[in-house]
C-alpha positions in Angstrom: -10.5 -41.5 27.7 -10.5 -39.8 31.1 -8.1 -37.1 29.8 -10.3 -36.4 26.7 -13.3 -36.2 29.0 -11.6 -33.6 31.3 -10.8 -31.5 28.2 -14.3 -31.5 27.1 -15.4 -30.7 30.6 -13.1 -27.7 30.7 -14.2 -26.3 27.4 -17.8 -27.1 28.1 -17.8 -25.2 31.4 -15.1 -22.5 31.0 -16.1 -21.2 27.6 -19.7 -20.5 28.5 -18.5 -19.0 31.8 -16.1 -16.7 29.9 -18.9 -15.6 27.6 -21.2 -15.1 30.5 -18.6 -13.1 32.4 -17.8 -11.0 29.3 -21.5 -10.3 28.9 -21.9 -9.3 32.5 -18.9 -7.0 32.3 -20.1 -5.5 29.0 -23.6 -5.1 30.3 -22.4 -3.4 33.5 -20.1 -1.1 31.5 -23.0 -0.1 29.1 -25.3 0.6 32.1 -22.6 2.9 33.5 -21.6 4.5 30.2 -25.1 5.2 29.0 -26.3 6.6 32.3 -26.5 10.3 33.1 -23.1 11.7 34.3 -24.8 13.4 37.3 -28.1 13.5 39.3 -27.9 17.2 39.9 -28.7 18.4 36.4 -26.2 21.1 35.8 -26.7 23.1 32.6 -24.0 22.8 29.8 -24.2 24.9 26.6 -22.3 23.4 23.7 -22.0 24.4 20.0 -21.5 21.8 17.4 -20.0 23.4 14.2 -21.0 22.4 10.7 -19.0 19.5 9.4 -17.6 18.3 12.8 -16.9 14.5 12.6 -18.9 12.3 14.9 -15.8 11.2 16.8 -14.9 14.8 17.7 -18.5 15.5 18.7 -18.4 12.5 21.0 -15.2 13.7 22.5 -16.5 17.2 23.0 -19.6 15.9 24.8 -17.5 13.7 27.1 -15.0 16.5 27.8 -17.9 18.8 28.7 -19.4 16.3 31.1 -22.5 15.8 29.0 -21.9 12.1 28.5 -19.7 9.6 30.3 -18.1 7.9 27.3 -17.5 9.0 23.7 -17.1 5.3 22.8 -20.6 4.6 24.1 -22.0 7.3 21.9 -20.4 5.9 18.8 -21.6 2.4 19.7 -25.1 3.7 20.2 -25.1 5.4 16.7 -23.8 2.1 15.2 -26.7 0.2 16.9 -29.2 2.8 15.6 -27.7 2.3 12.1 -28.0 -1.5 12.2 -31.6 -1.1 13.3 -32.3 1.1 10.3 -33.1 4.2 12.3 -33.9 7.3 10.2 -32.3 9.8 12.5 -28.7 8.7 12.9 -26.7 11.8 12.0 -25.9 14.5 14.6 -26.9 18.0 13.6 -24.9 21.1 14.1 -26.1 23.9 16.3 -26.0 25.3 19.8 -27.6 23.1 22.5 -28.4 23.4 26.2 -27.7 20.0 27.8 -28.3 18.9 31.3 -25.9 16.6 33.1 -28.8 14.4 34.3 -29.6 13.4 30.8 -28.9 9.8 29.7 -26.8 9.1 26.6 -29.9 8.2 24.5 -31.6 11.4 25.6 -28.5 13.5 24.6 -28.3 11.8 21.2 -32.0 12.2 20.6 -31.7 16.0 21.4 -29.0 16.4 18.8 -30.6 14.2 16.2 -33.9 16.0 16.4 -32.2 19.4 16.4 -33.7 20.7 19.6 -31.4 23.7 19.4 -31.0 26.5 21.9 -32.3 29.9 20.7 -30.4 32.9 21.8 -32.2 36.0 23.1 -31.4 39.6 22.4 -33.2 42.8 23.5 -33.3 46.1 21.6 -34.2 48.9 24.0 -36.4 51.8 22.8 -34.4 54.7 21.5 -31.5 52.6 20.2 -30.0 53.5 16.8 -29.0 51.0 14.1 -25.4 51.6 15.0 -26.1 50.6 18.6 -27.9 47.5 17.5 -25.0 46.6 15.2 -22.5 46.9 18.1 -24.6 44.6 20.2 -24.8 41.9 17.5 -21.1 42.1 17.0 -20.4 41.7 20.8 -22.7 38.7 20.9 -20.7 37.1 18.1 -23.5 37.1 15.5 -21.7 39.0 12.8 -19.7 42.2 12.1 -21.3 45.4 13.0 -20.7 46.9 9.5 -22.6 44.0 7.9 -25.8 44.9 9.9 -25.4 48.6 9.1 -25.0 47.8 5.4 -28.1 45.5 5.5 -30.2 48.2 7.2 -29.4 50.5 4.2 -31.4 48.3 1.9 -34.7 50.0 1.9 -36.4 48.7 -1.2 -40.2 48.5 -0.9 -39.7 44.9 -2.2 -38.5 44.2 1.3 -41.9 45.2 2.7 -44.5 46.8 0.4 -45.6 49.3 3.2 -42.1 50.7 3.6 -41.8 54.4 2.5 -39.8 54.7 -0.7 -37.7 57.7 0.3 -36.2 56.7 3.6 -32.4 56.8 3.9 -32.3 53.6 6.0 -34.5 51.3 8.1 -33.9 53.5 11.1 -37.1 53.7 13.1 -38.8 50.7 11.5 -36.8 48.1 13.4 -39.1 47.6 16.3 -37.5 47.6 19.8 -38.4 44.4 21.6 -36.9 41.1 22.9 -36.3 38.5 20.2 -35.2 34.8 20.1 -33.4 33.3 17.2 -31.3 30.2 16.4 -27.6 31.0 16.3 -27.4 29.4 12.9 -30.0 31.8 11.6 -28.6 34.9 13.1 -27.8 36.8 9.9 -28.3 40.6 9.4 -31.1 40.1 7.0 -32.9 37.5 9.1 -32.8 39.7 12.2 -34.0 42.7 10.2 -36.9 40.6 8.9 -37.8 39.7 12.5 -37.8 43.3 13.5 -39.7 44.5 10.5 -42.3 41.8 11.1 -42.7 43.0 14.6 -43.2 46.6 13.4 -45.8 45.3 11.0 -47.6 43.4 13.7 -47.5 46.0 16.5 -47.0 49.5 15.1 -48.5 49.5 11.6 -52.0 48.6 12.7 -51.9 51.6 15.2 -51.1 53.9 12.3 -53.6 52.5 9.9 -56.5 52.5 12.5 -55.7 56.1 13.5 -55.4 57.6 10.0 -58.4 55.8 8.6 -60.8 57.5 11.0 -60.7 61.2 12.0 -57.1 61.6 13.2 -56.0 64.4 15.4 -53.1 64.9 13.1 -52.8 63.7 9.5 -49.3 62.4 8.8 -47.5 60.1 6.4 -46.0 56.9 7.7 -42.4 58.2 7.2 -43.1 61.5 9.0 -44.9 59.6 11.8 -42.0 57.4 12.5 -39.5 60.2 12.1 -41.2 62.5 14.5 -42.0 59.7 16.9 -38.3 58.8 17.0 -37.5 62.4 18.2 -40.2 62.1 20.8 -38.7 58.8 21.9 -35.2 60.4 22.4 -36.6 63.5 24.2 -39.1 61.8 26.5 -38.1 60.0 29.6 -41.2 60.1 31.7 -44.3 58.6 30.2 -46.6 61.3 31.3 -44.6 63.9 29.3 -44.6 62.0 25.9 -47.9 63.6 24.7 -46.8 67.0 25.9 -43.5 66.8 24.1 -45.3 65.5 21.0 -47.6 68.5 21.3 -44.7 71.0 21.5 -43.2 69.6 18.2 -46.6 69.6 16.4 -47.1 73.2 17.6 -43.8 74.3 16.3 -44.3 72.5 12.9 -47.7 74.3 12.5 -46.0 77.6 13.2 -43.2 76.8 10.8 -40.7 77.0 13.6 -37.6 74.8 13.6 -37.9 71.8 15.9 -34.5 72.6 17.5 -34.1 69.1 19.1 -30.7 68.2 20.6 -31.0 64.5 19.8 -31.2 65.2 16.0 -27.9 67.1 16.3 -26.4 64.3 18.3 -27.5 61.7 15.7 -26.2 63.7 12.8 -22.8 64.1 14.4 -22.7 60.7 16.1 -22.1 62.2 19.5 -23.7 62.0 23.0 -24.1 65.0 25.2 -24.2 64.8 29.1 -25.3 67.3 31.7 -21.6 68.1 32.3 -20.8 68.2 28.6 -23.8 69.6 26.7 -23.8 70.4 23.0 -21.5 73.3 22.2 -22.5 76.2 20.0 -20.1 75.0 17.3 -21.8 71.6 17.3 -25.3 73.1 17.1 -24.1 75.2 14.2 -22.5 72.3 12.3 -24.3 71.6 9.1 -26.1 68.2 8.9 -29.3 67.0 7.2 -30.4 66.0 10.7 -29.7 69.3 12.4 -33.1 70.7 13.3 -31.6 73.9 14.6 -30.5 74.8 11.1 -33.0 73.0 9.0 -36.8 73.5 8.9 -39.2 70.7 9.2 -38.4 67.1 9.9 -35.0 65.4 9.3 -34.6 63.0 6.3 -35.6 60.0 8.5 -35.9 58.6 12.0 -33.0 58.9 14.5 -33.8 55.8 16.6 -36.0 52.8 17.2 -39.4 53.8 18.5 -41.5 52.2 21.2 -45.3 51.9 21.0 -45.8 54.6 23.7 -44.0 57.3 21.6 -45.7 56.2 18.4 -49.1 56.6 20.0 -48.1 59.9 21.6 -47.1 61.3 18.3 -50.6 60.5 16.9 -52.3 61.9 20.0 -50.4 65.1 21.0 -51.5 67.0 24.1 -53.5 70.1 23.4 -51.3 72.8 24.9 -49.8 76.1 23.8 -46.3 75.1 24.8 -43.6 75.9 22.2 -40.4 75.2 24.2 -39.1 72.7 26.7 -35.7 72.0 28.4 -34.5 68.9 30.2 -33.9 69.1 33.9 -31.6 66.0 33.7 -33.7 64.1 36.2 -35.9 62.8 33.4 -38.4 65.6 33.6 -38.7 68.9 31.6 -39.7 72.5 32.0 -42.2 73.5 29.4 -42.7 77.2 28.3 -45.1 79.1 26.1 -42.7 81.8 25.0 -38.9 82.4 24.5 -38.5 84.6 27.5 -39.8 81.9 29.9 -37.7 79.3 28.1 -34.5 81.3 28.5 -35.3 81.8 32.2 -35.7 78.0 32.6 -32.4 77.4 30.8 -30.6 79.8 33.1 -32.1 78.2 36.2 -31.1 74.7 35.1 -27.6 75.8 34.1 -27.1 77.3 37.5 -28.1 74.1 39.3 -25.7 72.1 37.1 -22.9 74.4 37.9 -23.6 74.2 41.6 -23.5 70.4 41.4 -20.3 70.2 39.3 -17.2 69.9 41.6 -14.7 72.7 41.1 -11.1 71.8 40.3 -8.6 73.3 42.8 
């Protein structure tokens, strides 16, 4: 009897103590495992690809220092499933985490798809080709895919788009945009930029042309000429003057003779040290306004609001020529003789600044 009693005493005390000890250890571990890895809140960006298994996601989060334990994450998901939670699965995407987030907070962020949007900025004066290179460098998609998408100019895309434009050049509004990485496709980005043009630029055109406009112009020609003004103008105070020069030349049936149109047609970029050569200026191209009268087939760059407005409100001058001083400003002339003198003076200054090779 005493022996049997001692056995009962052992099991009656030791077993509950074991359970209690195990519970305390488990509880302590869970408190540690579910807590934030750090109190400093360092930022960690992580991309979860489509179809990645939960176990691998947990391991990636642990390796990145976002959570303390991949096992704890899996256990938390199992607990949510047992409770009948609706949001149990982890969604793919790019997320910005903070190392001072607890495990439940991290899981909730992924389950509710609080994704990180990426930002990109298209400067005024950029061409479709430059945009395409940027998107490829940011890892969105191949540059050629964006160029191909920008060739689709059907009015079905936007009813206000002119029917005879060679591409969407000029209608992709320059601005800063935000988009989810998973949505960053050529067509989606083009839609964003066309929407912005419709919101910002199109009302300016409609309001101007519906009243008593200083110049009557089609939407296509407006954007085309404004893109040339955009590429020529550097100083804001000169935009309306440059616009006025081009309108004066068009009214007199003079060729525009704009260097940026030649550069666009030949896909080159001149510099003060390496200006356009005579052979380049004489090279045939639909965009060469030294050889062709009137406007080129379409725009040559994205156009900011300032140049769009300046094209509708040209300065009233009798200037017919201008030449860049390569400091952002221009010399404006009323006749060819004064223009040639300005060219010679600027060429002389450039030669004086260019170091001579011994």
